[in-house]
Amino acid sequence: MNKTPIQNALDLLGERQELPAGTMHAVMNQIMDGEATPAQIGGLLMALKLNGETTAQITEAATVMRQRAIKVEVDKTHLIDTCGTGGDGVGIFNVSTAVAFIAASAGCRVAKHGNRSVSSSTGSADVLEAAGFNLSLNAQQVAECINQFNIGFLFAPAHHGATKYAVGPRKELAVRTMFNLLGPLTNPADTPFQVMGIFDKRWVTTAAEVLKELGSKHVMVVHSADGMDEISLAAPTHVAELKDGQITEYDINPEQFGLKLQPVDSLVVAEANESLALIKQALTGHPGPAADILALNAGAAIYVAGQAEDMIRGVKKAQQIMQAGTAWQLLQDLSTYTQKQVLA
């Protein structure tokens, strides 16, 4: 009996053997065509986890997801995503979502990929919905948002429908798998610039390597020593930076950017409205740890997208934008615009 790609992969992984090139490509197509059983999908994810997912395997899987995605077609100039993996267990407010509006106010074009909360108290979709966003826009309408406002929200389930076959097995396994990495690697607008927070330091270099293979131009992949998938105020943050085709690794801390090392306990939230309240406070010029952590992460995004010469200048630009209230006004304006959009 001829075996399917996923059955062949399970055979090899069960024997601790490498998967030949192209195997994950075939397996992901089988999964996304609905031709793999839940047991096979769950078995594959655990076998990959136990063997250790490789750069090549993740790249092939991400390539298929990108090919299958409903694309958002926009000019790639200064086009950045700030989507992270989530799942860091720290539970602070939606930093990457607020960062997206600061970056857009700095002249970056932002295709913010995101979803509802899976493992944290609130996901990017949850906080935007609390702010009044209509999440039901089609790809063309999202592109219009980016063209008119420098920012649009790409709600992952609307663009990656074929991943639905893996949802059940992932929930039943209740452990982190390769799919936790794939979301931020598969932006439907194919953003060439990215700041990607990640839940585990061991994946920082791998994620940068995958994004290099996928054609990204300038990327910072970050994970802080206190466990956050953000640049932290409370601890050093490890960075893998892809620039000019080269990946370099280093650590940064807030004091390098004129900010003090401080705890983030006050930034922990229980639900979306609490997150939105902290975002509003920071984006309307109120000083404090929320504004400081946004300045750090937005500074990185502004630098990566090419709107500042270095991260120090990016941080200063972010601080000026928050003081002026520009990003909060942008959030309100975009929310109002999305409410007026009706699906064709």
Coordinates of C-alpha atoms in Angstrom, one line a residue:
M1 CA 0.0 0.0 0.0
N2 CA 1.3 3.4 -0.9
K3 CA 1.7 5.7 2.0
T4 CA 0.7 9.3 2.1
P5 CA 3.2 12.1 2.8
I6 CA 2.2 12.4 6.5
Q7 CA 2.5 8.6 7.0
N8 CA 6.0 8.6 5.4
A9 CA 7.0 11.5 7.6
L10 CA 5.7 9.7 10.7
D11 CA 7.7 6.6 9.8
L12 CA 10.9 8.7 9.4
L13 CA 10.4 10.8 12.6
G14 CA 9.6 7.7 14.6
E15 CA 13.0 6.4 13.6
R16 CA 14.6 9.7 14.5
Q17 CA 15.6 10.2 10.9
E18 CA 15.8 13.5 9.0
L19 CA 12.9 14.4 6.7
P20 CA 14.1 14.7 3.0
A21 CA 13.8 18.2 1.4
G22 CA 10.2 18.8 0.3
T23 CA 8.6 16.4 2.7
M24 CA 7.1 19.1 5.0
H25 CA 5.9 20.9 1.9
A26 CA 3.9 17.8 0.8
V27 CA 2.7 17.1 4.4
M28 CA 1.4 20.7 4.9
N29 CA -0.4 20.6 1.7
Q30 CA -2.0 17.3 2.8
I31 CA -3.0 18.8 6.1
M32 CA -4.4 22.0 4.5
D33 CA -6.4 19.9 2.0
G34 CA -8.1 18.2 4.8
E35 CA -6.6 14.8 3.8
A36 CA -4.8 14.0 7.1
T37 CA -6.7 12.7 10.1
P38 CA -6.6 14.4 13.5
A39 CA -4.6 11.5 14.9
Q40 CA -2.0 11.9 12.1
I41 CA -1.8 15.7 12.6
G42 CA -1.4 15.3 16.4
G43 CA 1.2 12.5 15.9
L44 CA 3.2 14.6 13.4
L45 CA 3.2 17.7 15.7
M46 CA 4.5 15.7 18.7
A47 CA 7.0 13.8 16.6
L48 CA 8.4 17.0 15.2
K49 CA 8.5 18.5 18.7
L50 CA 10.3 15.5 20.2
N51 CA 12.8 15.4 17.3
G52 CA 13.3 19.2 17.2
E53 CA 11.8 21.2 14.4
T54 CA 14.5 22.4 12.0
T55 CA 14.9 25.6 10.0
A56 CA 14.2 23.7 6.8
Q57 CA 11.0 22.1 8.1
I58 CA 9.6 25.3 9.5
T59 CA 10.5 27.2 6.3
E60 CA 8.7 24.6 4.1
A61 CA 5.6 24.7 6.4
A62 CA 5.5 28.5 6.4
T63 CA 6.0 28.6 2.6
V64 CA 2.8 26.5 2.1
M65 CA 0.9 28.6 4.6
R66 CA 2.0 31.8 2.7
Q67 CA 1.0 30.2 -0.6
R68 CA -2.4 29.2 0.7
A69 CA -3.1 32.5 2.4
I70 CA -5.7 35.0 1.1
K71 CA -3.2 37.8 0.2
V72 CA -3.3 41.5 1.0
E73 CA -1.7 43.2 -2.0
V74 CA 0.0 46.4 -1.0
D75 CA 3.3 48.3 -1.8
K76 CA 6.1 46.7 0.2
T77 CA 7.9 50.0 0.9
H78 CA 8.5 50.3 4.7
L79 CA 5.9 47.5 5.2
I80 CA 6.3 45.9 8.6
D81 CA 4.6 43.4 10.9
T82 CA 4.9 43.5 14.7
C83 CA 3.2 40.2 15.3
G84 CA 4.7 37.9 18.0
T85 CA 4.0 34.3 19.0
G86 CA 2.3 35.1 22.3
G87 CA 2.3 32.4 24.8
D88 CA 4.9 33.9 27.1
G89 CA 2.7 33.5 30.2
V90 CA 3.5 37.0 31.5
G91 CA 0.1 38.5 30.7
I92 CA 1.0 42.1 30.1
F93 CA -1.1 44.4 27.8
N94 CA -1.0 44.1 24.0
V95 CA 2.3 45.8 23.4
S96 CA 2.7 44.7 19.7
T97 CA -0.8 46.1 18.8
A98 CA -0.1 49.5 20.3
V99 CA 3.4 49.5 18.7
A100 CA 1.8 49.0 15.3
F101 CA -0.1 52.4 15.6
I102 CA 3.1 54.2 16.8
A103 CA 5.0 52.8 13.9
A104 CA 2.3 53.8 11.4
S105 CA 2.4 57.3 12.9
A106 CA 6.1 57.4 12.2
G107 CA 5.7 56.7 8.5
C108 CA 6.0 52.9 8.5
R109 CA 3.3 51.0 6.6
V110 CA 2.0 48.3 9.0
A111 CA 0.3 45.0 8.1
K112 CA -0.5 43.9 11.6
H113 CA -1.2 40.2 11.6
G114 CA -2.9 38.8 14.7
N115 CA -5.6 36.7 16.3
R116 CA -7.7 36.3 19.4
S117 CA -6.1 35.2 22.6
V118 CA -5.1 31.6 22.8
S119 CA -2.8 31.4 25.8
S120 CA -2.8 35.0 27.1
S121 CA -5.5 37.2 28.7
T122 CA -6.1 39.2 25.6
G123 CA -5.0 38.9 21.9
S124 CA -4.6 41.7 19.4
A125 CA -8.0 41.0 17.8
D126 CA -9.6 41.1 21.3
V127 CA -8.2 44.6 22.2
L128 CA -9.0 46.0 18.7
E129 CA -12.5 44.7 19.0
A130 CA -12.8 46.4 22.4
A131 CA -11.7 49.6 20.6
G132 CA -14.6 49.3 18.2
F133 CA -12.8 47.7 15.2
N134 CA -14.7 45.7 12.6
L135 CA -12.7 42.5 12.2
S136 CA -14.7 41.3 9.3
L137 CA -12.9 43.1 6.5
N138 CA -11.9 41.4 3.3
A139 CA -8.4 41.5 1.9
Q140 CA -9.0 44.4 -0.4
Q141 CA -10.5 46.4 2.4
V142 CA -7.5 45.7 4.6
A143 CA -5.3 46.9 1.8
E144 CA -7.3 50.1 1.6
C145 CA -6.8 50.6 5.3
I146 CA -3.0 50.3 4.8
N147 CA -3.1 52.7 1.8
Q148 CA -5.2 55.3 3.6
F149 CA -4.0 55.1 7.2
N150 CA -0.6 53.3 7.0
I151 CA -2.0 50.4 9.0
G152 CA -4.4 47.5 8.6
F153 CA -5.3 44.5 10.7
L154 CA -5.0 41.1 9.1
F155 CA -7.2 38.8 11.2
A156 CA -5.5 35.4 10.9
P157 CA -8.6 33.2 10.6
A158 CA -9.8 35.3 7.7
H159 CA -6.6 34.7 5.8
H160 CA -5.5 31.2 6.8
G161 CA -8.7 29.2 6.5
A162 CA -7.0 26.0 5.5
T163 CA -5.3 25.7 8.9
K164 CA -8.7 24.8 10.4
Y165 CA -7.9 21.1 10.2
A166 CA -5.1 21.5 12.7
V167 CA -7.1 23.4 15.3
G168 CA -8.7 20.4 17.0
P169 CA -5.4 18.4 17.4
R170 CA -3.6 21.5 18.7
K171 CA -6.2 22.1 21.3
E172 CA -6.3 18.5 22.4
L173 CA -2.5 18.3 22.6
A174 CA -2.4 21.5 24.7
V175 CA 1.3 21.9 24.2
R176 CA 3.3 24.4 22.1
T177 CA 4.0 23.0 18.6
M178 CA 5.4 24.2 15.3
F179 CA 2.1 26.0 14.7
N180 CA 2.8 28.4 17.5
L181 CA 5.8 29.6 15.5
L182 CA 4.1 29.7 12.1
G183 CA 1.6 32.5 12.7
P184 CA 4.2 35.4 12.8
L185 CA 6.1 33.8 9.9
T186 CA 3.1 33.8 7.5
N187 CA 1.9 37.4 7.2
P188 CA -0.5 37.5 4.2
A189 CA 1.0 40.7 3.0
D190 CA 4.5 39.2 2.8
T191 CA 6.0 42.0 4.9
P192 CA 9.8 42.4 4.2
F193 CA 10.3 44.0 7.6
Q194 CA 9.4 42.6 11.0
V195 CA 9.8 42.8 14.7
M196 CA 8.9 39.3 16.0
G197 CA 8.6 38.5 19.7
I198 CA 9.0 34.8 20.5
F199 CA 8.1 32.7 23.6
D200 CA 11.3 30.8 24.0
K201 CA 14.9 31.9 23.5
R202 CA 15.9 28.7 21.7
W203 CA 13.7 29.7 18.7
V204 CA 15.1 33.2 18.3
T205 CA 17.9 32.3 15.8
T206 CA 15.8 29.7 14.0
A207 CA 13.0 32.3 13.4
A208 CA 15.5 34.7 12.0
E209 CA 16.9 32.0 9.7
V210 CA 13.4 31.1 8.5
L211 CA 12.5 34.7 7.7
K212 CA 15.8 35.1 5.8
E213 CA 14.9 32.0 3.7
L214 CA 11.4 33.5 3.2
G215 CA 12.9 36.7 1.7
S216 CA 12.6 39.2 4.6
K217 CA 15.0 42.2 4.4
H218 CA 15.3 43.5 7.9
V219 CA 14.1 41.7 11.0
M220 CA 14.6 41.7 14.8
V221 CA 13.5 38.5 16.6
V222 CA 13.4 39.1 20.3
H223 CA 13.0 37.2 23.6
S224 CA 13.6 38.7 27.0
A225 CA 15.4 37.1 30.0
D226 CA 12.2 37.5 32.0
G227 CA 10.3 35.3 29.5
M228 CA 8.5 38.0 27.5
D229 CA 8.0 37.9 23.7
E230 CA 8.7 41.6 23.7
I231 CA 11.7 43.9 24.4
S232 CA 11.5 44.0 28.2
L233 CA 11.8 46.9 30.7
A234 CA 12.6 44.5 33.5
A235 CA 15.5 42.4 32.0
P236 CA 17.9 42.2 29.1
T237 CA 16.4 41.1 25.8
H238 CA 18.2 38.7 23.4
V239 CA 18.0 39.8 19.7
A240 CA 18.7 38.0 16.4
E241 CA 18.8 40.8 13.8
L242 CA 18.6 40.0 10.1
K243 CA 20.0 42.9 8.0
D244 CA 21.8 43.0 4.6
G245 CA 21.5 39.2 4.4
Q246 CA 23.4 38.6 7.7
I247 CA 22.1 37.5 11.1
T248 CA 23.8 38.9 14.2
E249 CA 22.9 38.2 17.8
Y250 CA 23.3 40.5 20.8
D251 CA 21.5 41.6 24.0
I252 CA 20.0 45.0 24.7
N253 CA 18.6 46.6 27.9
P254 CA 16.4 49.7 28.5
E255 CA 19.3 51.8 29.9
Q256 CA 21.0 51.8 26.4
F257 CA 18.0 53.9 25.2
G258 CA 17.7 56.3 28.1
L259 CA 15.0 54.3 30.0
K260 CA 15.3 52.8 33.5
L261 CA 15.2 49.1 34.3
Q262 CA 11.9 48.6 36.1
P263 CA 9.3 45.9 36.9
V264 CA 6.4 45.3 34.6
D265 CA 3.9 44.1 37.3
S266 CA 1.7 47.1 36.7
L267 CA 1.3 46.2 33.1
V268 CA -0.4 42.8 33.7
V269 CA -4.0 42.8 32.6
A270 CA -6.9 40.4 33.0
E271 CA -8.9 41.3 29.8
A272 CA -9.1 43.4 26.7
N273 CA -10.6 46.5 28.2
E274 CA -7.8 46.7 30.8
S275 CA -5.3 46.4 28.0
L276 CA -7.0 49.1 26.0
A277 CA -7.0 51.5 29.0
L278 CA -3.2 51.1 29.3
I279 CA -2.7 51.6 25.6
K280 CA -4.8 54.8 25.7
Q281 CA -2.9 56.1 28.7
A282 CA 0.5 55.6 27.0
L283 CA -0.6 56.8 23.6
T284 CA -2.0 60.0 25.0
G285 CA 1.3 61.1 26.5
H286 CA 1.1 59.9 30.1
P287 CA 4.6 58.8 31.3
G288 CA 5.1 55.5 33.0
P289 CA 6.1 51.9 32.4
A290 CA 3.5 51.4 29.7
A291 CA 4.8 54.3 27.7
D292 CA 8.4 53.1 28.3
I293 CA 7.9 49.6 27.0
L294 CA 6.0 50.9 24.0
A295 CA 8.9 53.3 23.2
L296 CA 11.4 50.4 23.3
N297 CA 9.4 48.1 21.0
A298 CA 8.1 50.8 18.7
G299 CA 11.6 52.2 18.5
A300 CA 12.8 48.8 17.2
A301 CA 9.9 48.7 14.6
I302 CA 10.6 52.2 13.4
Y303 CA 14.3 51.3 13.0
V304 CA 13.7 48.0 11.3
A305 CA 11.2 49.5 8.8
G306 CA 13.8 52.1 7.8
Q307 CA 12.2 55.2 9.3
A308 CA 15.1 55.8 11.8
E309 CA 18.8 55.3 11.4
D310 CA 19.1 53.3 14.6
M311 CA 17.0 52.1 17.5
I312 CA 18.0 55.0 19.7
R313 CA 16.5 57.4 17.2
G314 CA 13.5 55.1 16.8
V315 CA 12.8 55.2 20.5
K316 CA 13.0 59.0 20.6
K317 CA 10.6 59.2 17.6
A318 CA 8.2 56.9 19.4
Q319 CA 8.3 59.0 22.5
Q320 CA 7.5 62.1 20.5
I321 CA 4.6 60.4 18.8
M322 CA 3.1 59.3 22.1
Q323 CA 3.5 62.8 23.6
A324 CA 1.7 64.3 20.6
G325 CA -1.2 61.8 20.9
T326 CA -0.9 61.0 17.2
A327 CA -1.0 57.2 17.5
W328 CA -4.2 57.2 19.7
Q329 CA -6.0 59.5 17.2
L330 CA -4.9 57.1 14.4
L331 CA -6.4 54.1 16.3
Q332 CA -9.7 56.0 16.7
D333 CA -9.8 57.1 13.1
L334 CA -9.1 53.6 11.8
S335 CA -11.7 52.1 14.1
T336 CA -14.3 54.5 12.8
Y337 CA -13.3 53.7 9.2
T338 CA -13.6 50.0 9.7
Q339 CA -17.1 50.4 11.2
K340 CA -18.3 52.0 8.0
Q341 CA -17.0 49.2 5.8
V342 CA -19.5 46.6 4.6
L343 CA -18.4 43.3 3.1
A344 CA -19.2 43.1 -0.6

